[in-house]
Every structure is written in C-alpha cells, then in structure tokens.
Amino acid sequence: MKFRRWITMFCSSLVLAAILLGGFNYVVDPFGVFGDKVLKWYSYDMVNNPRVSKIAYLDQFHDRYDSYVIGGSKSSSISPALLNDYYGGASFYSMLMYGGDFHDYEKTLYYIVDNYKPKNIVIHMSLQEIGHFHETRSEIKKSLHAKVLNEPLIPFYLKYLTLNPTYGYEKLEGYAKRAIDSFEYSQIIPESGVYNKVRRDAEDLSDLDKYLEVNPQFKAGFGPITSEALDKNVDALRRMKEYCEARNISFRLITGATYQLEMKSYKLDDLKTYWAKIAEVTDFWDFTGFTPVSNDPRNFYDVMHYRNHVGNMMLGYIFKDPDVEVPEGFGHYTTKENVVEHAEKVFTRPK
C-alpha cells in the first residue's frame, strides 16, 4: 500500500514538473517559437536562432511586408528601407540567417511564397555557400522551423516545451540587463530583420592604422573553402527562380562584397566556373571578387561581413542612384554573354 502511494506521488511529481517546465518555456519562449506572447522580446529570439524565430514572428506580422531578402549574415547590409524606396513603395523584410546555405534559402523561399504571397524576392549570395549545402543542423540555434521543412509540428513544439530551463533563465537575465543597456541581446532589429549596427557604424574609419590596431582580425586569414556544393547551389537557384516566375513574383540575385583575405580562401578557377553556371540560370548583380572595395578593411566589420555603407553603394549601383558615389570597378550586371570576361577580371589575383 505504501509502495503504491509512493509510486502515485512520484508520478504526480513528474507530471507536475513537466507542466511547470512546459509552462515556463512557453511563457519565457527563448526562441520565440510560440510567438513570444508575454515578453515580446523578438530581438532576443532572433539572436538565438533567426531561422526559427523569424518564421514565428512573420506568422503574426507578415501582413506588414510584401517583399523579402533571403540570405546569410552578410545580407544584413542590404537595407530593407532602401529597397522599399528603390522598388517604389515595397515593404521588405530581411530573412538573414547564420551560416548561409542554399538548401535553407530554398526551403525558406517556398514557405514565404506559399504562406505570405510576396511580390518581390531578393536572394543574397555570399561566396562561402559554395562549400556546403544541406548541412545537418542539430544545434537548436541553427535549425530550421518545422513549418519550413514541412515536418510534424507536435514533436517540434514539444522539443521547445521541454527545453533545458537554462535557455529561459538566460533570457530573463538578459531582460534585466536590458534595463541597464538597451543594446543587450538586441543585435537584430525585429521589425526589419537586419543586424543593429549602430555602434559598429559609429566607429572612426578615418585612420587605417588605428582601425587595424583595434580590429586585429584583419591581419589573419582562414582556411581554404572547397567548392563541393557548386552544382547543388546552382540547381537550387534554378528551382527558386522558376518557383517565383511561375507565380509572377519578381526575382533578383545579388552577390555580396568580399574582403581580400576571404578571396584568398577560394580556388579562383572554381569561382569562374561557378559564375558561368549561375549566369546560365539568371542575370545577376555582382559585387564579389578583387575590387576597389575588397582591399580596404574599413569597408568591412570583419573578414567576412561588409559594412552597411557598402550595401548602400551596392543598391545605389543597381538602381542607378545619382546621389550614391560608387568606386569605379565595383559592381557589375552579369549575364551569360559577359560572364566569362567579368569572372576572369574579378577572380584573378592582383599582381
């Protein structure tokens, strides 16, 4: 009798603990998968995992937007506000995600098109996608939303209801710290989806030596980047373009500026092949390679990410804005007719 009572109490305790844990994770919602109904700290959720939290955010607010930029972290420097003006009254949202992957871009595009009915899609491509496609993302901070993957939702939501409570505690701690520093855990602006670069953009760029002293990462390179995903990326790009065109959605491909140290990580002949295959799929606006922008570290936040002012130059070039000064040799409208000559120029190491 005592044993049966003990078992009942033990099981009841487990059920109560599970309810409390689930309730805590639902209310605090550190990844925003339940819509962050209580704290409404969407920027924190997006810093944790933009792939997941942005879908949950847009499921609530997608009626505010009619156009989307899809890409990796570099795409943050493509301003939705400027695109709104250049497209003549559009409402763009940035779907930037950590670690750009064409598989993730493609799945995200399908979900956006099918559920939000956009008018315009801009795909932002960085060069490093050439080295990976459909990587296994078991980490909770890098995985895609089950809705995007078209996977069962119950196991997905159960995973977030039974999270280690540490994730929730960290969000509550950050919420308290935000009262002291409003920038705390708010590095992504939820209303536009881009990084909050106010502090970085306030840096003094006038003295190159001083900038290099403060940012020593520009003096170190990184390992080689392979081209094993070249064909898979091109195939995904073709599918995305055809999917948009079949639904009368405008489609544009932009390639981002690259720092010279990043350029040294690639096999340049592979990039020339890559560009030729992309040009067979679509015309595109290219800002990669060895250009007048690539050799000055002050155009970059780090060796992988170009600054917002460079993104503004890119858009100014694309839309022929007379008020935007663009260095000679930065920017090129690439087609299958001119791609070979252009690729040879930008993917040849300067002497």
Coordinates of C-alpha atoms in Angstrom, one line a residue:
M1 CA 0.0 0.0 0.0
K2 CA 2.8 2.4 0.9
F3 CA 4.6 1.5 -2.3
R4 CA 1.6 2.2 -4.4
R5 CA 1.1 5.5 -2.7
W6 CA 4.8 6.3 -3.2
I7 CA 4.6 5.5 -7.0
T8 CA 1.5 7.7 -7.3
M9 CA 3.2 10.6 -5.6
F10 CA 6.3 10.1 -7.7
C11 CA 4.4 10.0 -11.0
S12 CA 2.3 13.0 -9.9
S13 CA 5.5 14.9 -9.2
L14 CA 6.9 14.1 -12.6
V15 CA 3.7 15.3 -14.3
L16 CA 3.8 18.5 -12.2
A17 CA 7.4 19.1 -13.1
A18 CA 6.7 18.6 -16.8
I19 CA 3.8 21.0 -16.6
L20 CA 5.9 23.6 -14.8
L21 CA 8.8 23.2 -17.3
G22 CA 6.5 23.4 -20.3
G23 CA 4.7 26.4 -18.8
F24 CA 8.0 28.2 -18.1
N25 CA 9.3 27.5 -21.6
Y26 CA 6.1 28.6 -23.2
V27 CA 5.9 31.9 -21.3
V28 CA 9.5 32.9 -21.5
D29 CA 9.8 31.4 -25.0
P30 CA 13.6 31.9 -25.5
F31 CA 13.4 31.1 -29.2
G32 CA 10.1 32.8 -29.9
V33 CA 8.6 29.7 -31.4
F34 CA 5.3 30.3 -29.6
G35 CA 5.1 33.9 -30.7
D36 CA 6.7 35.3 -27.5
K37 CA 3.2 36.4 -26.3
V38 CA 4.3 37.6 -22.9
L39 CA 7.8 39.2 -23.0
K40 CA 7.5 40.1 -26.7
W41 CA 11.3 40.4 -26.9
Y42 CA 11.6 39.4 -30.5
S43 CA 15.1 40.7 -31.0
Y44 CA 16.4 38.3 -28.3
D45 CA 14.6 35.4 -30.0
M46 CA 16.1 36.3 -33.4
V47 CA 19.6 36.5 -31.9
N48 CA 19.1 33.0 -30.5
N49 CA 18.0 31.5 -33.9
P50 CA 16.8 33.7 -36.7
R51 CA 15.8 30.7 -38.8
V52 CA 13.1 29.7 -36.3
S53 CA 12.1 32.9 -34.6
K54 CA 11.6 34.9 -37.8
I55 CA 9.1 32.4 -39.1
A56 CA 7.1 32.6 -35.8
Y57 CA 7.4 36.4 -35.9
L58 CA 6.2 36.6 -39.5
D59 CA 3.4 34.2 -39.0
Q60 CA 2.0 37.0 -36.8
F61 CA 3.1 40.1 -38.7
H62 CA 3.6 39.1 -42.4
D63 CA 0.8 41.4 -43.5
R64 CA 3.2 44.3 -42.8
Y65 CA 5.6 43.0 -45.6
D66 CA 5.2 42.2 -49.3
S67 CA 8.9 41.5 -50.2
Y68 CA 11.8 39.6 -48.7
V69 CA 15.6 39.4 -48.8
I70 CA 16.8 35.8 -48.2
G71 CA 20.5 35.2 -47.4
G72 CA 23.2 34.6 -44.8
S73 CA 24.5 37.0 -42.3
K74 CA 26.2 39.2 -45.0
S75 CA 22.8 40.0 -46.4
S76 CA 22.1 42.2 -43.3
S77 CA 23.9 45.1 -45.0
I78 CA 21.2 45.2 -47.8
S79 CA 18.9 47.8 -46.3
P80 CA 15.1 46.9 -46.4
A81 CA 14.4 50.6 -46.1
L82 CA 16.4 51.5 -49.2
L83 CA 14.9 48.6 -51.1
N84 CA 11.4 49.9 -50.2
D85 CA 12.3 53.2 -51.9
Y86 CA 14.1 51.7 -54.9
Y87 CA 11.2 49.3 -55.5
G88 CA 8.8 52.2 -55.4
G89 CA 6.8 51.6 -52.2
A90 CA 7.6 47.9 -51.4
S91 CA 7.8 46.6 -47.8
F92 CA 10.9 44.5 -47.5
Y93 CA 11.9 42.1 -44.7
S94 CA 15.4 40.6 -44.2
M95 CA 15.5 36.8 -43.6
L96 CA 19.2 36.9 -42.7
M97 CA 20.3 33.6 -41.1
Y98 CA 23.6 32.5 -39.6
G99 CA 25.7 30.3 -41.9
G100 CA 24.2 30.8 -45.3
D101 CA 23.1 27.6 -47.0
F102 CA 21.3 27.4 -50.3
H103 CA 19.2 24.5 -49.0
D104 CA 17.9 26.7 -46.2
Y105 CA 17.4 29.6 -48.6
E106 CA 15.3 27.4 -50.9
K107 CA 13.1 25.9 -48.1
T108 CA 12.6 29.4 -46.6
L109 CA 11.6 30.8 -50.0
Y110 CA 9.0 28.1 -50.6
Y111 CA 7.4 28.8 -47.2
I112 CA 7.4 32.5 -47.7
V113 CA 5.9 32.3 -51.2
D114 CA 3.3 29.7 -50.2
N115 CA 2.2 31.4 -47.0
Y116 CA 2.9 35.1 -47.3
K117 CA 2.3 35.7 -51.0
P118 CA 5.2 38.2 -51.6
K119 CA 5.6 40.4 -54.6
N120 CA 9.4 40.5 -54.7
I121 CA 12.2 38.2 -53.7
V122 CA 15.9 39.1 -53.5
I123 CA 18.4 36.3 -52.9
H124 CA 21.7 37.4 -51.5
M125 CA 24.6 35.1 -52.2
S126 CA 27.9 35.1 -50.5
L127 CA 30.8 33.1 -51.9
Q128 CA 31.2 30.7 -48.9
E129 CA 27.9 28.9 -49.8
I130 CA 30.0 27.2 -52.5
G131 CA 31.4 24.9 -49.8
H132 CA 28.3 23.5 -48.2
F133 CA 24.7 22.5 -48.9
H134 CA 22.0 21.0 -46.6
E135 CA 24.3 20.6 -43.6
T136 CA 22.9 18.7 -40.7
R137 CA 21.8 21.3 -38.2
S138 CA 21.0 19.5 -35.0
E139 CA 22.1 22.5 -32.9
I140 CA 19.0 24.3 -31.6
K141 CA 20.4 27.7 -32.5
K142 CA 20.9 26.8 -36.2
S143 CA 18.0 24.5 -37.1
L144 CA 15.1 25.4 -39.4
H145 CA 11.5 25.7 -38.3
A146 CA 9.4 22.5 -38.8
K147 CA 7.0 24.5 -40.9
V148 CA 9.7 25.4 -43.3
L149 CA 10.8 21.8 -43.5
N150 CA 7.2 20.6 -43.7
E151 CA 7.8 18.3 -40.8
P152 CA 5.3 17.3 -38.0
L153 CA 4.7 20.2 -35.6
I154 CA 3.9 18.3 -32.4
P155 CA 7.4 16.9 -31.9
F156 CA 8.9 20.3 -32.9
Y157 CA 6.9 22.2 -30.3
L158 CA 7.4 19.5 -27.7
K159 CA 11.2 20.0 -28.1
Y160 CA 10.8 23.7 -27.2
L161 CA 8.4 23.0 -24.4
T162 CA 10.9 20.6 -22.8
L163 CA 14.0 22.8 -23.3
N164 CA 16.7 22.9 -20.7
P165 CA 15.4 25.8 -18.5
T166 CA 18.8 27.4 -18.8
Y167 CA 17.7 29.0 -22.1
G168 CA 14.8 30.6 -20.4
Y169 CA 16.9 31.8 -17.4
E170 CA 19.4 33.4 -19.8
K171 CA 16.5 35.3 -21.5
L172 CA 15.3 36.6 -18.1
E173 CA 18.8 37.6 -17.1
G174 CA 19.1 39.4 -20.4
Y175 CA 15.8 41.1 -19.9
A176 CA 17.1 42.5 -16.6
K177 CA 20.4 43.6 -18.2
R178 CA 18.4 45.4 -20.9
A179 CA 17.2 47.9 -18.3
I180 CA 20.8 49.0 -17.9
D181 CA 21.9 48.7 -21.6
S182 CA 19.2 48.7 -24.2
F183 CA 21.6 47.1 -26.7
E184 CA 21.9 44.0 -24.6
Y185 CA 20.8 41.0 -26.7
S186 CA 19.2 43.3 -29.2
Q187 CA 21.6 42.9 -32.1
I188 CA 18.8 42.1 -34.5
I189 CA 16.1 44.6 -35.3
P190 CA 12.9 42.5 -35.4
E191 CA 10.8 45.0 -37.4
S192 CA 13.3 44.8 -40.4
G193 CA 15.2 41.6 -39.6
V194 CA 18.7 43.1 -40.0
Y195 CA 21.5 43.5 -37.6
N196 CA 21.6 46.5 -35.4
K197 CA 24.9 48.0 -36.4
V198 CA 24.5 51.5 -34.8
R199 CA 27.6 51.0 -32.6
R200 CA 29.7 49.5 -35.2
D201 CA 28.8 52.1 -37.8
A202 CA 29.8 54.8 -35.3
E203 CA 33.5 53.6 -35.4
D204 CA 36.1 56.0 -36.6
L205 CA 37.2 54.9 -40.1
S206 CA 39.5 57.8 -40.9
D207 CA 42.8 56.3 -39.7
L208 CA 43.5 52.9 -41.3
D209 CA 46.4 52.0 -39.0
K210 CA 44.3 52.7 -35.9
Y211 CA 41.4 50.7 -37.4
L212 CA 43.7 47.7 -37.9
E213 CA 45.0 48.0 -34.4
V214 CA 41.5 47.9 -32.9
N215 CA 40.5 45.1 -35.3
P216 CA 43.4 42.7 -35.5
Q217 CA 41.3 40.0 -37.2
F218 CA 42.0 41.7 -40.5
K219 CA 45.6 40.6 -40.2
A220 CA 44.8 36.9 -40.1
G221 CA 43.3 34.7 -42.8
F222 CA 41.4 31.4 -42.6
G223 CA 41.5 28.0 -44.1
P224 CA 40.6 27.0 -47.7
I225 CA 36.9 26.9 -48.7
T226 CA 36.1 24.0 -51.0
S227 CA 33.6 24.0 -53.9
E228 CA 31.8 20.8 -53.3
A229 CA 28.3 22.4 -53.3
L230 CA 28.8 24.3 -56.5
D231 CA 26.3 22.3 -58.6
K232 CA 23.8 21.9 -55.8
N233 CA 23.7 25.6 -55.3
V234 CA 23.1 26.3 -59.0
D235 CA 20.3 23.7 -59.1
A236 CA 18.7 25.2 -56.0
L237 CA 19.0 28.7 -57.6
R238 CA 17.2 27.5 -60.7
R239 CA 14.4 26.0 -58.8
M240 CA 13.9 29.1 -56.7
K241 CA 13.8 31.4 -59.8
E242 CA 11.4 29.1 -61.6
Y243 CA 9.1 28.9 -58.5
C244 CA 8.9 32.7 -58.3
E245 CA 8.5 33.3 -62.0
A246 CA 5.6 30.7 -62.1
R247 CA 3.8 32.9 -59.6
N248 CA 4.6 36.3 -61.1
I249 CA 7.0 37.2 -58.3
S250 CA 10.0 39.3 -59.2
F251 CA 13.3 37.6 -58.6
R252 CA 16.7 39.2 -58.2
L253 CA 20.1 37.8 -57.3
I254 CA 22.8 39.9 -55.6
T255 CA 26.2 38.7 -54.7
G256 CA 27.9 40.4 -51.8
A257 CA 31.2 42.2 -51.5
T258 CA 34.2 40.1 -50.3
Y259 CA 37.3 41.1 -48.4
Q260 CA 40.6 40.2 -50.0
L261 CA 41.5 37.7 -47.3
E262 CA 38.3 35.8 -47.9
M263 CA 39.1 35.8 -51.6
K264 CA 42.4 34.0 -50.9
S265 CA 40.4 31.1 -49.4
Y266 CA 38.9 30.0 -52.7
K267 CA 40.2 28.2 -55.8
L268 CA 39.6 31.1 -58.2
D269 CA 39.1 28.8 -61.2
D270 CA 36.2 27.2 -59.3
L271 CA 34.6 30.6 -58.8
K272 CA 34.9 31.3 -62.6
T273 CA 33.1 28.0 -63.3
Y274 CA 30.5 28.9 -60.6
W275 CA 29.8 32.2 -62.1
A276 CA 29.4 30.8 -65.6
K277 CA 26.8 28.3 -64.4
I278 CA 24.9 30.9 -62.4
A279 CA 24.7 33.2 -65.4
E280 CA 23.1 30.3 -67.3
V281 CA 20.3 30.4 -64.7
T282 CA 19.8 34.1 -64.2
D283 CA 21.4 37.5 -64.8
F284 CA 22.7 38.9 -61.5
W285 CA 24.3 41.9 -59.8
D286 CA 27.8 41.0 -58.8
F287 CA 30.0 42.8 -56.2
T288 CA 32.4 39.9 -55.3
G289 CA 36.0 39.4 -56.2
F290 CA 39.0 41.6 -56.1
T291 CA 37.5 45.1 -56.4
P292 CA 38.3 48.6 -55.2
V293 CA 36.2 47.8 -52.1
S294 CA 37.8 44.4 -51.3
N295 CA 41.3 45.7 -50.4
D296 CA 40.3 48.2 -47.7
P297 CA 39.3 46.7 -44.3
R298 CA 37.4 49.8 -43.4
N299 CA 34.7 48.6 -45.8
F300 CA 34.2 45.5 -43.5
Y301 CA 33.1 44.8 -40.0
D302 CA 35.3 41.7 -40.0
V303 CA 36.9 39.5 -42.7
M304 CA 33.5 38.0 -43.7
H305 CA 31.0 40.9 -43.4
Y306 CA 30.9 44.1 -45.4
R307 CA 29.6 47.3 -43.8
N308 CA 26.2 48.9 -44.3
H309 CA 27.7 51.7 -46.3
V310 CA 29.0 49.2 -48.8
G311 CA 25.5 47.7 -49.0
N312 CA 24.2 51.1 -49.7
M313 CA 26.7 51.5 -52.5
M314 CA 25.6 48.2 -54.0
L315 CA 22.0 49.3 -54.1
G316 CA 22.9 52.7 -55.4
Y317 CA 24.8 51.0 -58.3
I318 CA 21.9 48.6 -59.0
F319 CA 19.3 51.3 -59.1
K320 CA 21.5 53.9 -60.7
D321 CA 21.1 56.4 -57.8
P322 CA 22.9 59.6 -58.8
D323 CA 23.3 60.5 -55.1
V324 CA 25.3 57.4 -54.3
E325 CA 29.0 57.5 -55.0
V326 CA 30.3 54.1 -56.1
P327 CA 34.0 53.4 -56.8
E328 CA 35.0 52.7 -60.4
G329 CA 35.1 48.9 -60.9
F330 CA 32.8 48.0 -58.1
G331 CA 29.6 46.4 -59.3
H332 CA 28.7 44.6 -62.5
Y333 CA 25.5 43.4 -64.1
T334 CA 26.5 39.9 -65.1
T335 CA 24.8 37.9 -67.9
K336 CA 25.7 34.7 -69.8
E337 CA 27.0 37.0 -72.6
N338 CA 29.6 38.8 -70.4
V339 CA 30.2 36.4 -67.5
V340 CA 33.5 34.9 -68.8
E341 CA 35.2 38.2 -69.3
H342 CA 33.9 39.6 -66.0
A343 CA 34.8 36.5 -63.9
E344 CA 38.3 36.5 -65.4
K345 CA 38.6 40.1 -64.2
V346 CA 37.3 39.8 -60.6
F347 CA 38.6 36.3 -59.9
T348 CA 42.2 36.9 -60.9
R349 CA 44.5 37.8 -58.0
P350 CA 46.0 41.3 -58.5
K351 CA 49.8 41.4 -59.0

